[in-house]
Short mmCIF file of C-alpha atoms and ligand atoms in Angstrom, two decimals:
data_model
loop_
_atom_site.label_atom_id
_atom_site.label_comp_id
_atom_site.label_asym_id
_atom_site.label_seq_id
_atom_site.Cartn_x
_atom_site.Cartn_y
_atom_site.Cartn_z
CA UNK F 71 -66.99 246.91 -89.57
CA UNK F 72 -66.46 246.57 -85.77
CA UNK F 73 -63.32 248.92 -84.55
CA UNK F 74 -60.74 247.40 -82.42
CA UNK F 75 -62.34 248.36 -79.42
CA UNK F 76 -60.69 245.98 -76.68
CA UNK F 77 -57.56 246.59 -77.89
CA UNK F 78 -55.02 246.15 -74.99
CA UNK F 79 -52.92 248.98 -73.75
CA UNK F 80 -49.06 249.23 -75.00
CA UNK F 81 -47.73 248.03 -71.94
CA UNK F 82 -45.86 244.57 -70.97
CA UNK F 83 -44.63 243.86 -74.01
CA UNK F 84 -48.10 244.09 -76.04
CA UNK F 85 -47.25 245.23 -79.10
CA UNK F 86 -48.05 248.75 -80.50
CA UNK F 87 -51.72 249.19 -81.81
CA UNK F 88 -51.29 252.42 -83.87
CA UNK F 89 -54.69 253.70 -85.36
CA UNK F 90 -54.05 251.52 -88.18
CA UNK F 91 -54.17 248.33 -86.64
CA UNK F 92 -57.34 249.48 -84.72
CA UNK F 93 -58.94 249.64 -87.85
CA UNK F 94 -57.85 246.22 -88.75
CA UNK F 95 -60.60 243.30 -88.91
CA UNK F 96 -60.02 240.64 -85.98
CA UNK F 97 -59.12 236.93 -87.28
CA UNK F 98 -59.03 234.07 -84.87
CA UNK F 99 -58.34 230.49 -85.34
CA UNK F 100 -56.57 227.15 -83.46
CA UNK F 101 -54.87 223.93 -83.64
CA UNK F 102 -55.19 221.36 -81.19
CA UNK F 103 -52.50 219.39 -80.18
CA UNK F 104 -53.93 216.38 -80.56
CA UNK F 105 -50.74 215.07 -82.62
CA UNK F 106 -47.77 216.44 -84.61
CA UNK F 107 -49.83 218.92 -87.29
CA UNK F 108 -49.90 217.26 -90.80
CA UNK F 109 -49.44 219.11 -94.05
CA UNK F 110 -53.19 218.96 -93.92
CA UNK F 111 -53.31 221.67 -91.26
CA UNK F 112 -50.40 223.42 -92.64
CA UNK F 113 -51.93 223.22 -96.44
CA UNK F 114 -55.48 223.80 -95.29
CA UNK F 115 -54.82 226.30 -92.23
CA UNK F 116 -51.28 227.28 -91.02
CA UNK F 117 -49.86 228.37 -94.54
CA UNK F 118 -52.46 231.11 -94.68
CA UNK F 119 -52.14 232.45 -91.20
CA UNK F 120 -48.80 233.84 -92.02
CA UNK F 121 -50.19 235.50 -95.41
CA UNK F 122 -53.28 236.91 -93.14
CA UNK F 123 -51.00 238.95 -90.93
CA UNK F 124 -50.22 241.34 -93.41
CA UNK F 125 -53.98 242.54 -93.26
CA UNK F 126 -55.46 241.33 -90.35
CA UNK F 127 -54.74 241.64 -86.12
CA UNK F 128 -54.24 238.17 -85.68
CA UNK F 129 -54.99 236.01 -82.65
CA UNK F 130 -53.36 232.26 -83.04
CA UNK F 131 -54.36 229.28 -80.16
CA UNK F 132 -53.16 226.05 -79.34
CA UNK F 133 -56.30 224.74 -77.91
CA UNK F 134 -55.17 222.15 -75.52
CA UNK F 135 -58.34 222.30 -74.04
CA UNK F 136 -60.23 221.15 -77.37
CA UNK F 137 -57.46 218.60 -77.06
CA UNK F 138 -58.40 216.51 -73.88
CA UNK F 139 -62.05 216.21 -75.33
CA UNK F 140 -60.57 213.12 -76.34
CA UNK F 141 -58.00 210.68 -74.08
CA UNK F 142 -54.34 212.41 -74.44
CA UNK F 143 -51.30 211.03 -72.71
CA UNK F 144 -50.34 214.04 -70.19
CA UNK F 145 -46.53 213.67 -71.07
CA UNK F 146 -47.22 213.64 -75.06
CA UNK F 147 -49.80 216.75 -74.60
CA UNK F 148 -47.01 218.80 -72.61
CA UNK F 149 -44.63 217.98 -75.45
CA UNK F 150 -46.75 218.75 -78.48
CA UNK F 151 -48.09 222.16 -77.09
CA UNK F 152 -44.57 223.08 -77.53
CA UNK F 153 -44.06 221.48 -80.66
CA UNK F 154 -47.21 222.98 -82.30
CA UNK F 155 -46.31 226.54 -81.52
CA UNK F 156 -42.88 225.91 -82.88
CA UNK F 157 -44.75 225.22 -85.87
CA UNK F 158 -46.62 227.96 -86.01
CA UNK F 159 -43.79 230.43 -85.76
CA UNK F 160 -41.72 228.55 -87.93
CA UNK F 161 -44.59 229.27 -90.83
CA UNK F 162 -44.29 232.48 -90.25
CA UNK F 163 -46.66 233.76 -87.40
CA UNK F 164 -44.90 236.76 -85.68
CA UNK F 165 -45.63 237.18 -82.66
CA UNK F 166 -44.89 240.76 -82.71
CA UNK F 167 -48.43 240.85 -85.16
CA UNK F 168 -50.39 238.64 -83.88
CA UNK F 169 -51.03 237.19 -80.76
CA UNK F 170 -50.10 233.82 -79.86
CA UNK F 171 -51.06 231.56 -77.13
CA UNK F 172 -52.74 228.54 -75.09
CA UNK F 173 -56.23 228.75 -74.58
CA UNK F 174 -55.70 227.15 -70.94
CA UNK F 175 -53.72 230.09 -69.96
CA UNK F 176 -56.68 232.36 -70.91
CA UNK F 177 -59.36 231.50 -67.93
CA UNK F 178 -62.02 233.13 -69.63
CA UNK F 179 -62.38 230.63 -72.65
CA UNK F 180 -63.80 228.07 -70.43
CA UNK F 181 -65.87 230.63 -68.78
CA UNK F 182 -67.59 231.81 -71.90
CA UNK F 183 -67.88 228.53 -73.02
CA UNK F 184 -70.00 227.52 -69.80
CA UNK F 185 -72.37 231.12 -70.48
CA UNK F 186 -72.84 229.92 -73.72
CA UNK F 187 -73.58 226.52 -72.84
CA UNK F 188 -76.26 227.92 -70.87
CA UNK F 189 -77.85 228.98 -73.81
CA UNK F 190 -77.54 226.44 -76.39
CA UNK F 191 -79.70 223.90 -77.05
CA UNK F 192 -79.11 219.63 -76.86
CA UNK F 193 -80.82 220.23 -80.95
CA UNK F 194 -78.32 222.62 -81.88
CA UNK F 195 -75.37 220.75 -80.89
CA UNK F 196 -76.58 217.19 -80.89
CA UNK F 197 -76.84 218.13 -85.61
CA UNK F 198 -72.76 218.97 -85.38
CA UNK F 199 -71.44 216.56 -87.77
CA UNK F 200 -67.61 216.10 -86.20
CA UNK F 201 -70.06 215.32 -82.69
CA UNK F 202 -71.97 212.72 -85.10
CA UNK F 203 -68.94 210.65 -86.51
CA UNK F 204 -67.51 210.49 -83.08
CA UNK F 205 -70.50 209.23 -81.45
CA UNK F 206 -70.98 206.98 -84.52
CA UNK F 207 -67.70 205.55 -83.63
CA UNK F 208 -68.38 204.98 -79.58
CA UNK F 209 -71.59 203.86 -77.86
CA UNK F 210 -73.88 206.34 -76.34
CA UNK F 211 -73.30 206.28 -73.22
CA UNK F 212 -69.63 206.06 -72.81
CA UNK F 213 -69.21 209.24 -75.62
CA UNK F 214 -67.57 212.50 -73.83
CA UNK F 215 -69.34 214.57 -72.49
CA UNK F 216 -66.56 216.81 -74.02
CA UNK F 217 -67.04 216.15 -77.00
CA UNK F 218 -70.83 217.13 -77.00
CA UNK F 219 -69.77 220.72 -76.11
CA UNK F 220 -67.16 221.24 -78.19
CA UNK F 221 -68.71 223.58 -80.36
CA UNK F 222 -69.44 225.92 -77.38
CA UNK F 223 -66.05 226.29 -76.54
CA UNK F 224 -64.77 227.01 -79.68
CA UNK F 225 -67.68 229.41 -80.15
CA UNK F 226 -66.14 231.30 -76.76
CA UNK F 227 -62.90 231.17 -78.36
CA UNK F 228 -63.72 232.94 -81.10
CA UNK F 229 -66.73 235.60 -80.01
CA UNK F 230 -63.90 236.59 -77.23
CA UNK F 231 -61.79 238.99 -79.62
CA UNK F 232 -64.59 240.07 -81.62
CA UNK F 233 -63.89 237.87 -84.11
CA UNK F 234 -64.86 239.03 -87.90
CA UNK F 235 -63.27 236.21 -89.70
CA UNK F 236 -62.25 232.89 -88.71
CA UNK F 237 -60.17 230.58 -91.36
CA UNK F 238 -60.54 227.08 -90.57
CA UNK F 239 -60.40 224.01 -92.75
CA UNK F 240 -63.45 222.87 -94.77
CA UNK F 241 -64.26 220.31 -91.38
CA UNK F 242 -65.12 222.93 -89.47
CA UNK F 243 -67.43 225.08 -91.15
CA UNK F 244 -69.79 224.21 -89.54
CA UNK F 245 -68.78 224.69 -86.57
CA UNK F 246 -67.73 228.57 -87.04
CA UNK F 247 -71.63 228.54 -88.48
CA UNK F 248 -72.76 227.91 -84.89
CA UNK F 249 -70.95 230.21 -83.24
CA UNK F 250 -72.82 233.15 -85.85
CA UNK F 251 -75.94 231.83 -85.01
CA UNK F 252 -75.05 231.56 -80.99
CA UNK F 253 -73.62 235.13 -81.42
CA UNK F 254 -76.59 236.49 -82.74
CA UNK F 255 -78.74 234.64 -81.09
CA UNK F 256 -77.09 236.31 -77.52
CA UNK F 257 -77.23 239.36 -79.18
CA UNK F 258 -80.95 239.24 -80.00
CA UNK F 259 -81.85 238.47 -76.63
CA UNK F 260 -79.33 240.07 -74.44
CA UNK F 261 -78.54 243.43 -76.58
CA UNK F 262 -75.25 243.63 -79.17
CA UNK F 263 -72.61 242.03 -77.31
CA UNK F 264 -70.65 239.71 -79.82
CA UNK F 265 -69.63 240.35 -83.14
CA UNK F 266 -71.04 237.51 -85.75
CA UNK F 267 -68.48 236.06 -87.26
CA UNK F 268 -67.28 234.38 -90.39
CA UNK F 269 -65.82 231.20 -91.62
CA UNK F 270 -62.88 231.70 -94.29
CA UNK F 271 -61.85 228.75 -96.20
CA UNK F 272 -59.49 228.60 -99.14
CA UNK F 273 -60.52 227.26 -102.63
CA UNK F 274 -58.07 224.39 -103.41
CA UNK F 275 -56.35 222.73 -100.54
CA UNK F 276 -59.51 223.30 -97.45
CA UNK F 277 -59.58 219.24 -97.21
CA UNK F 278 -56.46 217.57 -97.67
CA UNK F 279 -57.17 213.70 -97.64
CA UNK F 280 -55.35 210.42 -96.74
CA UNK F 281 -52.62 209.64 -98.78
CA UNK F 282 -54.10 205.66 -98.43
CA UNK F 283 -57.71 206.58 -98.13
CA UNK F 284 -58.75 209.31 -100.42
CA UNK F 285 -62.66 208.90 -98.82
CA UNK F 286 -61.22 210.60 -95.28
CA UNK F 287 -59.73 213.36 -94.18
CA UNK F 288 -55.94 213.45 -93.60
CA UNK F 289 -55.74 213.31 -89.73
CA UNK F 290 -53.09 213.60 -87.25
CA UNK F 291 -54.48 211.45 -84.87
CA UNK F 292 -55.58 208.51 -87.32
CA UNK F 293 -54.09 205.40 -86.05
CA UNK F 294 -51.91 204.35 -89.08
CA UNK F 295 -49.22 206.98 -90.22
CA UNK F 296 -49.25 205.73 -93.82
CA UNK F 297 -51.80 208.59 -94.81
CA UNK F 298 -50.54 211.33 -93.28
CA UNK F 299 -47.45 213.36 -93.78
CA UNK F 300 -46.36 214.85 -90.58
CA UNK F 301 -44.93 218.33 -90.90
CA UNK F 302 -41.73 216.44 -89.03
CA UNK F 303 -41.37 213.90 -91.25
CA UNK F 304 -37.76 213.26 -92.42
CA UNK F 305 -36.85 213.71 -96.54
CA UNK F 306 -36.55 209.88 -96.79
CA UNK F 307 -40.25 209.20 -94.67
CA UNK F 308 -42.15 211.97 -96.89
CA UNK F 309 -40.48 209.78 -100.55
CA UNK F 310 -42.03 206.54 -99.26
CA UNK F 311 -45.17 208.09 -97.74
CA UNK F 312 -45.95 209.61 -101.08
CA UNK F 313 -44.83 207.18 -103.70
CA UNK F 314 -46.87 204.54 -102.07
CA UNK F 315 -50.13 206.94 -101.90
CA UNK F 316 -53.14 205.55 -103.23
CA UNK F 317 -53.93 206.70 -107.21
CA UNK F 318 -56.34 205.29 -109.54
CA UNK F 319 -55.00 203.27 -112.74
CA UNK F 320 -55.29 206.31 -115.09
CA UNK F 321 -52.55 207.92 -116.58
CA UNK F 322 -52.98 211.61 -117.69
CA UNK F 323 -52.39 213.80 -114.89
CA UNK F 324 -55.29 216.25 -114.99
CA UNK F 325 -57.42 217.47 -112.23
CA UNK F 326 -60.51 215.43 -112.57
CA UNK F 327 -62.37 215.23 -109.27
CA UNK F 328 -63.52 211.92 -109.90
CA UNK F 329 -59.96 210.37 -109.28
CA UNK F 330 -59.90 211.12 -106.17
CA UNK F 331 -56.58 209.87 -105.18
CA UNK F 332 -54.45 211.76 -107.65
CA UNK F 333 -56.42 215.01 -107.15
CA UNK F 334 -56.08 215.02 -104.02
CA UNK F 335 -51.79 214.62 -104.71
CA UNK F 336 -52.20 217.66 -107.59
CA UNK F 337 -53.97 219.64 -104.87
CA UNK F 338 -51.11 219.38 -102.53
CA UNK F 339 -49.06 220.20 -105.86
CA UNK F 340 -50.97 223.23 -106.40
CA UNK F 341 -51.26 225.06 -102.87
CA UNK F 342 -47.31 224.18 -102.26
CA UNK F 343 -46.12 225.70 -105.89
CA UNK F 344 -48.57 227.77 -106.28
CA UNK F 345 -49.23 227.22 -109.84
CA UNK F 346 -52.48 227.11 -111.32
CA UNK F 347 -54.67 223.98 -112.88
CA UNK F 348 -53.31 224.36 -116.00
CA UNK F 349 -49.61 224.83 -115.74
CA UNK F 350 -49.35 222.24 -113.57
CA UNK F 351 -51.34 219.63 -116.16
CA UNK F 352 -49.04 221.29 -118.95
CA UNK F 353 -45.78 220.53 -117.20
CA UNK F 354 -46.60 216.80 -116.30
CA UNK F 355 -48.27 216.35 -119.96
CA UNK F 356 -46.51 212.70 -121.62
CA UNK F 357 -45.25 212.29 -117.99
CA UNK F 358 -46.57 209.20 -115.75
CA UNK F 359 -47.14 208.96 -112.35
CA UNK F 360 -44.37 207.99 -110.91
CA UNK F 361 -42.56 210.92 -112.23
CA UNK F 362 -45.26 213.48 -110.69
CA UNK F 363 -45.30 211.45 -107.28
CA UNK F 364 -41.15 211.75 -107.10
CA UNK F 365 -41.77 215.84 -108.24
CA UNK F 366 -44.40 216.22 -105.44
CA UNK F 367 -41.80 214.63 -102.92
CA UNK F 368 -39.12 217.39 -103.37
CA UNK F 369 -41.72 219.72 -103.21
CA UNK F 370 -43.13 218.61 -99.95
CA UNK F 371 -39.13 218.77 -98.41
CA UNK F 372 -38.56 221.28 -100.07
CA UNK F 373 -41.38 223.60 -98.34
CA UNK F 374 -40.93 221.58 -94.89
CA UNK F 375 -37.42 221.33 -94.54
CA UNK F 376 -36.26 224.95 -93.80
CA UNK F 377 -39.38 225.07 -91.42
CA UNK F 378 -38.13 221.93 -89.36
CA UNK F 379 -34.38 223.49 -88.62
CA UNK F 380 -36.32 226.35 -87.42
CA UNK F 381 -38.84 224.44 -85.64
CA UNK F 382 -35.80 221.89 -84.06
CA UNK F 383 -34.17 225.20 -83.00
CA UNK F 384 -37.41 226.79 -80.74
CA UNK F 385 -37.48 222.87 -79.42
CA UNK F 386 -34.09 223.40 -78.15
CA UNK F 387 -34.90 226.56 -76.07
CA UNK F 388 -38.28 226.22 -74.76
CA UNK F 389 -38.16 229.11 -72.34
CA UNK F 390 -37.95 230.59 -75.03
CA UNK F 391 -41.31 229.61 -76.73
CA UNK F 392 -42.69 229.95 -72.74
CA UNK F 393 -41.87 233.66 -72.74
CA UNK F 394 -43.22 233.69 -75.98
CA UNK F 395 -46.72 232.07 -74.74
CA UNK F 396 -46.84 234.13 -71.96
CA UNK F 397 -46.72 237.72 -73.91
CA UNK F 398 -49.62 236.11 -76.28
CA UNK F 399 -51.24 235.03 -73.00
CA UNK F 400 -50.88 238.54 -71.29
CA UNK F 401 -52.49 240.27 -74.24
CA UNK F 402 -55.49 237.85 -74.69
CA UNK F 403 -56.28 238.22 -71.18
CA UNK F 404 -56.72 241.22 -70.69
CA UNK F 405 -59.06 241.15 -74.41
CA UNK F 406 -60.68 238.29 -73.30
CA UNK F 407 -61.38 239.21 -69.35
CA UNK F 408 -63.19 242.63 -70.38
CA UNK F 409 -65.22 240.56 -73.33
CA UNK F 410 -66.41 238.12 -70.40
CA UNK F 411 -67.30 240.69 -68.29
CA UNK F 412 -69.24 242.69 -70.83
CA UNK F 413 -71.31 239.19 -71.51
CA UNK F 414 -71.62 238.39 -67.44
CA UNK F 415 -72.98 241.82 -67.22
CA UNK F 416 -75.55 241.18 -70.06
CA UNK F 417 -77.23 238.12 -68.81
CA UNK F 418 -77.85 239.95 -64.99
CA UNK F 419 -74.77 238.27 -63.27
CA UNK F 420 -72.97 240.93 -60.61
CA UNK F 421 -69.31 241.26 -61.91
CA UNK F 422 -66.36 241.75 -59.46
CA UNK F 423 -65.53 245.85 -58.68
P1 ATP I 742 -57.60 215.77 -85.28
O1 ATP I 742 -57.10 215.00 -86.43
O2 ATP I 742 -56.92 215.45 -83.99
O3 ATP I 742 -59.09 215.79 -85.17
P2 ATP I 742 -57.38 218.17 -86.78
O4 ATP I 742 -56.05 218.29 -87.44
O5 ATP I 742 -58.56 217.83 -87.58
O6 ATP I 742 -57.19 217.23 -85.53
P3 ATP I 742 -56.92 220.81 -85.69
O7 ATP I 742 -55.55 220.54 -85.37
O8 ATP I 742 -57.60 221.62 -84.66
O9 ATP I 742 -57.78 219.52 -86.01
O10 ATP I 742 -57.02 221.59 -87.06
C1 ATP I 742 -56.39 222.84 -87.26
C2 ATP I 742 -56.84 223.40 -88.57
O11 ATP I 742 -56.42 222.56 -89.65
C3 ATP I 742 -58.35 223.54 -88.69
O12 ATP I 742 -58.67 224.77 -89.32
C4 ATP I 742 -58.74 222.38 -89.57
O13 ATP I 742 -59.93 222.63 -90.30
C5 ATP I 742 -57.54 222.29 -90.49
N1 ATP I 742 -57.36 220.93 -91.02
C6 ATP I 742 -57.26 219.79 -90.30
N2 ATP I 742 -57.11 218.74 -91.12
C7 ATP I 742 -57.13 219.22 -92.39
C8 ATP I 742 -57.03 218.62 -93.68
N3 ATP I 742 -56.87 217.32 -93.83
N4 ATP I 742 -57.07 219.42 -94.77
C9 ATP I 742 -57.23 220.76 -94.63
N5 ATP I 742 -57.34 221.38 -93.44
C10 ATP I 742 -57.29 220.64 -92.32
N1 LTN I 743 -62.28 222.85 -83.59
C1 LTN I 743 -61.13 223.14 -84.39
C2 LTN I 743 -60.02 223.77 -83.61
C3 LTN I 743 -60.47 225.05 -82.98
C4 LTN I 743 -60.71 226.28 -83.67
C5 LTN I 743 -61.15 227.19 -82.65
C6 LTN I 743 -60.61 226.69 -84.99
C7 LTN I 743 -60.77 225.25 -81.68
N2 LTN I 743 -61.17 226.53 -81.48
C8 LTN I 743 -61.52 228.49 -82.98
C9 LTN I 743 -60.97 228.01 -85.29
C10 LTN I 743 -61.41 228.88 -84.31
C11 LTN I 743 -60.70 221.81 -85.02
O1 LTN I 743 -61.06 220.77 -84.59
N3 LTN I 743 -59.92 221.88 -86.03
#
């Protein structure tokens, strides 16, 4: 196990790294703020950050700049930067353990990325699935360019902090893969520099689907908000979303992969009560689905609703969340900068005295 070795010193604000916490493996992960996060990112991702605190020195990005890989509306983008760190606090990430910021106020993610464009290849990136569907989707030509390198960019973010373990949502596995293999490909040419990292995905609950399309992932930039569940969405919104989601014509609620609707509902169930397969099957047993679907509901609000008064109140003081982002900023920086250099230095470039 790597030690905390770019730890960064106790002073503005940075919290206090005791041996302890030195010792700690490093996690990294982000959300883009593409949209208003779903309960797919909070089932899949955000509920387990919190948990991972407790064992882990945490660093927690809103990638903006993942973001604009695809068109955003400036205005919207400002607004839901905010909002998506409100989230994150709200479900629990402290920033006095772990470190929370934007990736745009941390220079030296786009200028890892570009190193480690340098050395990928048009093979390695052009077999990313997520790069696939999108260019499925567009024509050729008129694709991002953005897009293309996505990969590389997360790869910086994460081979910045020395990364050991990176939870992400079953989409991106394969995208944490190619950041191991860039790492250790950098590291087999240029001498140990980054340390491989690994993907961490939860059993139940890594790809929560569309409540309308059980094929898809739930996404919070789909175009039609029937099959999603925003983590804003009001009591009334989350009833209708869910007792109009898409089940098969069965009737015994049991986890059976094959009905992909209702599993997908039971999975949501299970991660939110946290009750295993069989309790859960027990308790709804003679029950139809209708009954389940209104059960599920008041779960959903239940779990949501003390998060969004929370979530309303950092909205209402956003200096507050800005003094916030700029502690979580101040302590990446000076990680990330000495990471950079450290890599610069590797590949023969002359670093600033
Ligand atoms: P977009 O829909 O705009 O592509 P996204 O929600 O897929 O965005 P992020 O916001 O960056 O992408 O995702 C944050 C985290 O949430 C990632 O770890 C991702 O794997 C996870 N995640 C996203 N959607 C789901 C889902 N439907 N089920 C489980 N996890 C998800
Ligand atoms: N690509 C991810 C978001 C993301 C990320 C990261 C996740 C950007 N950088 C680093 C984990 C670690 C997505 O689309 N969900």
């Amino acid at each position: 196990m790597v030690a905390f070795a770019a730890a960064p010193s106790t002073s503005q604000g940075t919290p206090n790294l005791n041996k302890k916490i030195m010792a700690k493996e490093i996690i990294f992960s982000g959300i883009k703020p593409s949209g208003v996060p779903t309960l797919g990112n909070y089932v899949g991702a955000i509920s387990k950050w919190a948990e991972l605190q407790q064992k882990y020195r945490c660093f927690f990005s809103v990638v903006d700049l993942h973001a604009i890989t695809v068109s955003q509306d400036p205005k919207e983008l400002r607004y839901r930067t905010y909002l998506t760190t409100a989230i994150m606090l709200a479900a629990g990430i402290d920033p006095k353990k772990s470190v929370i910021f934007v990736q745009s106020h941390v220079p030296a993610h786009s200028e890892l990325a570009w190193l480690i464009n340098t050395q990928s290849t048009m093979g390695e990136l052009s077999r990313m699935t997520q790069f696939k569907d999108a260019a499925a989707k567009t024509s050729k030509t008129s694709i991002g360019a953005g897009l293309f390198t996505y990969p590389t960019l997360m790869a910086a973010d994460i081979l910045l902090y020395d990364a050991h373990v990176v939870p992400v949502g079953d989409d991106q596995k394969q995208h944490v893969e190619l950041a191991r293999d860039l790492a250790q490909k950098f590291n087999h040419r240029f001498g140990k520099t980054f340390v491989v990292p690994k993907p961490l995905i939860r059993d139940s609950g890594a790809r929560i689907m569309d409540l309308q399309n059980p094929d898809k992932k739930m996404s919070k930039s789909d175009d039609s908000d029937r099959g999603y569940i925003l983590i804003t969405d009001s009591p009334d919104i989350i009833r209708k979303k869910i007792m109009s989601a898409v089940t098969d014509s069965g009737r015994n609620i049991v986890f059976n992969k094959k009905h992909k609707g209702l599993y997908n509902l039971l999975t949501i169930y299970q991660v939110l009560s946290g009750q295993g397969e069989k309790q859960i099957e027990k308790h709804f047993l003679n029950k139809g689905y209708g009954q389940f679907k209104q059960e599920l509901a008041e779960l959903i609000i239940k779990t949501l609703s003390p998060m969004q008064t929370q979530i309303n109140a950092y909205m209402k003081n956003t200096p507050r969340l800005d003094k916030i982002l700029a502690q979580g900023a101040r302590q990446a920086n000076q990680i990330a900068d000495l990471k950079l250099k450290e890599a610069y230095k590797k590949v023969g470039l002359v670093t600033k005295r």
